[in-house]
Amino acid sequence: MNKIDNLRVRSAPKKLKVCFPDGTIFCYTSAKETFVRSLKKIGTEKLQNIKLEIGHLPIFSKEIYPQFKQWMISIGNGWYVNTQSDTDQKYRQLFTICKQLEIDISIEISSDLKGEKVYRGSKNIAVLEVTFGDGTVIAENNTIETF
């Protein structure tokens, strides 16, 4: 048996696709990006009452948990979500959140989905994103256009 026979074949990465009743669709190459943008659209006023935990801590928090600090992402209004999970778990978390909130959102998970790539600018620095109080988000391809 040669060395090539021992190589593990990796499956294609899965992507999330979330469709809201108003026609908004999120599907990015990063499941985390789809997850976070979907949560921002749902809104922190609804999410703060969700009963869901990761590592015995609430998934949504006003504080950054030290042991999960690299996975805590801001979703607005001083709230953070713990994104320390794989794509399958993010799918189940979104499903649970929508069920608890009784929101009719379509959620798909598949390696066949074509996700939009998130542009991060040079040196992986995030491009400026502005979220207004009414939920409108402006995030152009570069910071100057957004500004």
PDB file of C-alpha atoms in Angstrom:
ATOM      1  CA  MET A   1       0.000   0.000   0.000  1.00  0.00           C
ATOM      2  CA  ASN A   2       1.454   3.356  -0.988  1.00  0.00           C
ATOM      3  CA  LYS A   3       1.247   6.665   0.818  1.00  0.00           C
ATOM      4  CA  ILE A   4      -1.589   7.993  -1.388  1.00  0.00           C
ATOM      5  CA  ASP A   5      -3.879   5.136  -0.313  1.00  0.00           C
ATOM      6  CA  ASN A   6      -3.595   6.301   3.301  1.00  0.00           C
ATOM      7  CA  LEU A   7      -4.794   9.851   2.601  1.00  0.00           C
ATOM      8  CA  ARG A   8      -8.118  10.769   4.045  1.00  0.00           C
ATOM      9  CA  VAL A   9     -10.666  12.145   1.606  1.00  0.00           C
ATOM     10  CA  ARG A  10     -12.454  15.142   3.057  1.00  0.00           C
ATOM     11  CA  SER A  11     -16.059  15.781   2.273  1.00  0.00           C
ATOM     12  CA  ALA A  12     -17.096  19.068   0.717  1.00  0.00           C
ATOM     13  CA  PRO A  13     -17.732  21.766   3.335  1.00  0.00           C
ATOM     14  CA  LYS A  14     -21.375  22.292   4.227  1.00  0.00           C
ATOM     15  CA  LYS A  15     -23.020  25.665   3.945  1.00  0.00           C
ATOM     16  CA  LEU A  16     -26.090  27.147   5.568  1.00  0.00           C
ATOM     17  CA  LYS A  17     -28.859  28.905   3.674  1.00  0.00           C
ATOM     18  CA  VAL A  18     -31.441  30.891   5.626  1.00  0.00           C
ATOM     19  CA  CYS A  19     -34.556  32.316   3.940  1.00  0.00           C
ATOM     20  CA  PHE A  20     -36.755  34.822   5.770  1.00  0.00           C
ATOM     21  CA  PRO A  21     -40.451  35.364   4.985  1.00  0.00           C
ATOM     22  CA  ASP A  22     -39.691  38.880   3.651  1.00  0.00           C
ATOM     23  CA  GLY A  23     -37.462  37.349   0.925  1.00  0.00           C
ATOM     24  CA  THR A  24     -34.115  38.045   2.606  1.00  0.00           C
ATOM     25  CA  ILE A  25     -31.672  35.183   1.970  1.00  0.00           C
ATOM     26  CA  PHE A  26     -28.333  34.608   3.666  1.00  0.00           C
ATOM     27  CA  CYS A  27     -25.960  31.995   2.222  1.00  0.00           C
ATOM     28  CA  TYR A  28     -22.227  32.565   2.599  1.00  0.00           C
ATOM     29  CA  THR A  29     -19.218  30.310   2.170  1.00  0.00           C
ATOM     30  CA  SER A  30     -18.787  30.666   5.929  1.00  0.00           C
ATOM     31  CA  ALA A  31     -21.552  29.065   8.011  1.00  0.00           C
ATOM     32  CA  LYS A  32     -20.558  31.408  10.845  1.00  0.00           C
ATOM     33  CA  GLU A  33     -21.239  34.455   8.647  1.00  0.00           C
ATOM     34  CA  THR A  34     -24.657  33.111   7.612  1.00  0.00           C
ATOM     35  CA  PHE A  35     -25.433  32.278  11.250  1.00  0.00           C
ATOM     36  CA  VAL A  36     -24.441  35.704  12.624  1.00  0.00           C
ATOM     37  CA  ARG A  37     -26.197  37.716   9.889  1.00  0.00           C
ATOM     38  CA  SER A  38     -29.359  35.665  10.393  1.00  0.00           C
ATOM     39  CA  LEU A  39     -29.268  36.349  14.139  1.00  0.00           C
ATOM     40  CA  LYS A  40     -28.758  40.075  13.534  1.00  0.00           C
ATOM     41  CA  LYS A  41     -31.815  40.059  11.262  1.00  0.00           C
ATOM     42  CA  ILE A  42     -33.910  38.294  13.918  1.00  0.00           C
ATOM     43  CA  GLY A  43     -32.801  40.958  16.431  1.00  0.00           C
ATOM     44  CA  THR A  44     -31.384  41.004  19.943  1.00  0.00           C
ATOM     45  CA  GLU A  45     -34.708  42.036  21.483  1.00  0.00           C
ATOM     46  CA  LYS A  46     -36.030  38.569  20.577  1.00  0.00           C
ATOM     47  CA  LEU A  47     -32.805  36.576  21.008  1.00  0.00           C
ATOM     48  CA  GLN A  48     -32.092  37.646  24.599  1.00  0.00           C
ATOM     49  CA  ASN A  49     -34.904  35.381  25.848  1.00  0.00           C
ATOM     50  CA  ILE A  50     -33.686  32.238  24.043  1.00  0.00           C
ATOM     51  CA  LYS A  51     -32.891  29.263  26.268  1.00  0.00           C
ATOM     52  CA  LEU A  52     -29.901  27.635  24.554  1.00  0.00           C
ATOM     53  CA  GLU A  53     -26.442  26.859  25.940  1.00  0.00           C
ATOM     54  CA  ILE A  54     -22.917  26.049  24.789  1.00  0.00           C
ATOM     55  CA  GLY A  55     -20.570  24.666  27.452  1.00  0.00           C
ATOM     56  CA  HIS A  56     -23.185  25.231  30.189  1.00  0.00           C
ATOM     57  CA  LEU A  57     -23.344  28.968  29.375  1.00  0.00           C
ATOM     58  CA  PRO A  58     -26.106  30.826  27.495  1.00  0.00           C
ATOM     59  CA  ILE A  59     -25.410  31.134  23.758  1.00  0.00           C
ATOM     60  CA  PHE A  60     -26.376  34.849  23.943  1.00  0.00           C
ATOM     61  CA  SER A  61     -24.707  37.104  26.505  1.00  0.00           C
ATOM     62  CA  LYS A  62     -23.943  40.715  27.350  1.00  0.00           C
ATOM     63  CA  GLU A  63     -20.451  39.607  28.424  1.00  0.00           C
ATOM     64  CA  ILE A  64     -17.621  37.870  26.610  1.00  0.00           C
ATOM     65  CA  TYR A  65     -16.890  34.540  28.258  1.00  0.00           C
ATOM     66  CA  PRO A  66     -13.082  34.256  28.736  1.00  0.00           C
ATOM     67  CA  GLN A  67     -12.967  30.580  27.702  1.00  0.00           C
ATOM     68  CA  PHE A  68     -14.905  31.353  24.486  1.00  0.00           C
ATOM     69  CA  LYS A  69     -13.551  34.841  23.710  1.00  0.00           C
ATOM     70  CA  GLN A  70     -12.307  33.908  20.223  1.00  0.00           C
ATOM     71  CA  TRP A  71     -15.808  32.699  19.280  1.00  0.00           C
ATOM     72  CA  MET A  72     -17.887  35.503  20.836  1.00  0.00           C
ATOM     73  CA  ILE A  73     -19.260  37.714  18.045  1.00  0.00           C
ATOM     74  CA  SER A  74     -21.221  40.938  18.483  1.00  0.00           C
ATOM     75  CA  ILE A  75     -24.805  40.830  17.220  1.00  0.00           C
ATOM     76  CA  GLY A  76     -25.664  44.390  18.274  1.00  0.00           C
ATOM     77  CA  ASN A  77     -27.007  46.337  21.248  1.00  0.00           C
ATOM     78  CA  GLY A  78     -24.201  45.027  23.489  1.00  0.00           C
ATOM     79  CA  TRP A  79     -25.137  41.370  22.899  1.00  0.00           C
ATOM     80  CA  TYR A  80     -22.762  38.596  21.812  1.00  0.00           C
ATOM     81  CA  VAL A  81     -23.323  35.111  20.424  1.00  0.00           C
ATOM     82  CA  ASN A  82     -21.009  32.181  21.087  1.00  0.00           C
ATOM     83  CA  THR A  83     -20.221  30.736  17.634  1.00  0.00           C
ATOM     84  CA  GLN A  84     -18.075  27.855  18.911  1.00  0.00           C
ATOM     85  CA  SER A  85     -19.853  25.140  16.939  1.00  0.00           C
ATOM     86  CA  ASP A  86     -19.654  23.352  13.608  1.00  0.00           C
ATOM     87  CA  THR A  87     -22.039  23.878  10.695  1.00  0.00           C
ATOM     88  CA  ASP A  88     -24.379  21.053  11.746  1.00  0.00           C
ATOM     89  CA  GLN A  89     -24.638  22.531  15.246  1.00  0.00           C
ATOM     90  CA  LYS A  90     -25.287  26.031  13.864  1.00  0.00           C
ATOM     91  CA  TYR A  91     -28.113  24.540  11.775  1.00  0.00           C
ATOM     92  CA  ARG A  92     -29.640  22.908  14.875  1.00  0.00           C
ATOM     93  CA  GLN A  93     -29.169  26.086  16.923  1.00  0.00           C
ATOM     94  CA  LEU A  94     -30.954  28.208  14.292  1.00  0.00           C
ATOM     95  CA  PHE A  95     -33.717  25.603  14.055  1.00  0.00           C
ATOM     96  CA  THR A  96     -34.164  25.659  17.857  1.00  0.00           C
ATOM     97  CA  ILE A  97     -34.132  29.471  17.977  1.00  0.00           C
ATOM     98  CA  CYS A  98     -36.794  29.722  15.258  1.00  0.00           C
ATOM     99  CA  LYS A  99     -38.915  27.100  16.999  1.00  0.00           C
ATOM    100  CA  GLN A 100     -38.699  28.915  20.364  1.00  0.00           C
ATOM    101  CA  LEU A 101     -39.557  32.246  18.723  1.00  0.00           C
ATOM    102  CA  GLU A 102     -42.220  30.686  16.478  1.00  0.00           C
ATOM    103  CA  ILE A 103     -40.628  32.282  13.386  1.00  0.00           C
ATOM    104  CA  ASP A 104     -41.259  30.705   9.980  1.00  0.00           C
ATOM    105  CA  ILE A 105     -37.738  30.712   8.548  1.00  0.00           C
ATOM    106  CA  SER A 106     -36.458  28.177   6.017  1.00  0.00           C
ATOM    107  CA  ILE A 107     -33.036  26.767   6.959  1.00  0.00           C
ATOM    108  CA  GLU A 108     -31.037  24.476   4.671  1.00  0.00           C
ATOM    109  CA  ILE A 109     -27.696  22.767   5.120  1.00  0.00           C
ATOM    110  CA  SER A 110     -25.827  21.181   2.224  1.00  0.00           C
ATOM    111  CA  SER A 111     -22.438  20.909   0.585  1.00  0.00           C
ATOM    112  CA  ASP A 112     -24.181  21.620  -2.756  1.00  0.00           C
ATOM    113  CA  LEU A 113     -25.173  25.193  -1.851  1.00  0.00           C
ATOM    114  CA  LYS A 114     -23.346  28.037  -3.587  1.00  0.00           C
ATOM    115  CA  GLY A 115     -22.385  30.504  -0.890  1.00  0.00           C
ATOM    116  CA  GLU A 116     -21.413  34.119  -1.372  1.00  0.00           C
ATOM    117  CA  LYS A 117     -17.839  34.858  -0.370  1.00  0.00           C
ATOM    118  CA  VAL A 118     -17.388  37.471   2.341  1.00  0.00           C
ATOM    119  CA  TYR A 119     -14.884  40.131   1.366  1.00  0.00           C
ATOM    120  CA  ARG A 120     -12.578  40.872   4.287  1.00  0.00           C
ATOM    121  CA  GLY A 121     -10.239  43.418   2.688  1.00  0.00           C
ATOM    122  CA  SER A 122      -6.470  43.269   2.856  1.00  0.00           C
ATOM    123  CA  LYS A 123      -4.818  41.272   5.625  1.00  0.00           C
ATOM    124  CA  ASN A 124      -8.188  39.781   6.582  1.00  0.00           C
ATOM    125  CA  ILE A 125      -9.352  43.057   8.133  1.00  0.00           C
ATOM    126  CA  ALA A 126     -13.122  43.333   8.151  1.00  0.00           C
ATOM    127  CA  VAL A 127     -14.687  45.946   5.917  1.00  0.00           C
ATOM    128  CA  LEU A 128     -16.831  48.604   7.595  1.00  0.00           C
ATOM    129  CA  GLU A 129     -20.423  47.537   8.243  1.00  0.00           C
ATOM    130  CA  VAL A 130     -23.051  49.992   9.499  1.00  0.00           C
ATOM    131  CA  THR A 131     -26.266  48.757  11.134  1.00  0.00           C
ATOM    132  CA  PHE A 132     -29.031  51.294  11.729  1.00  0.00           C
ATOM    133  CA  GLY A 133     -31.649  51.104  14.474  1.00  0.00           C
ATOM    134  CA  ASP A 134     -34.293  49.888  12.021  1.00  0.00           C
ATOM    135  CA  GLY A 135     -32.106  46.898  11.078  1.00  0.00           C
ATOM    136  CA  THR A 136     -30.862  48.298   7.752  1.00  0.00           C
ATOM    137  CA  VAL A 137     -27.269  47.212   7.114  1.00  0.00           C
ATOM    138  CA  ILE A 138     -24.803  48.922   4.791  1.00  0.00           C
ATOM    139  CA  ALA A 139     -21.663  46.927   3.972  1.00  0.00           C
ATOM    140  CA  GLU A 140     -20.133  47.792   0.624  1.00  0.00           C
ATOM    141  CA  ASN A 141     -17.028  46.140  -0.848  1.00  0.00           C
ATOM    142  CA  ASN A 142     -14.743  48.695   0.738  1.00  0.00           C
ATOM    143  CA  THR A 143     -14.822  50.995   3.732  1.00  0.00           C
ATOM    144  CA  ILE A 144     -14.907  54.226   1.699  1.00  0.00           C
ATOM    145  CA  GLU A 145     -18.042  53.182  -0.215  1.00  0.00           C
ATOM    146  CA  THR A 146     -19.776  52.241   3.053  1.00  0.00           C
ATOM    147  CA  PHE A 147     -18.766  55.515   4.699  1.00  0.00           C
TER     148      PHE A 147
END
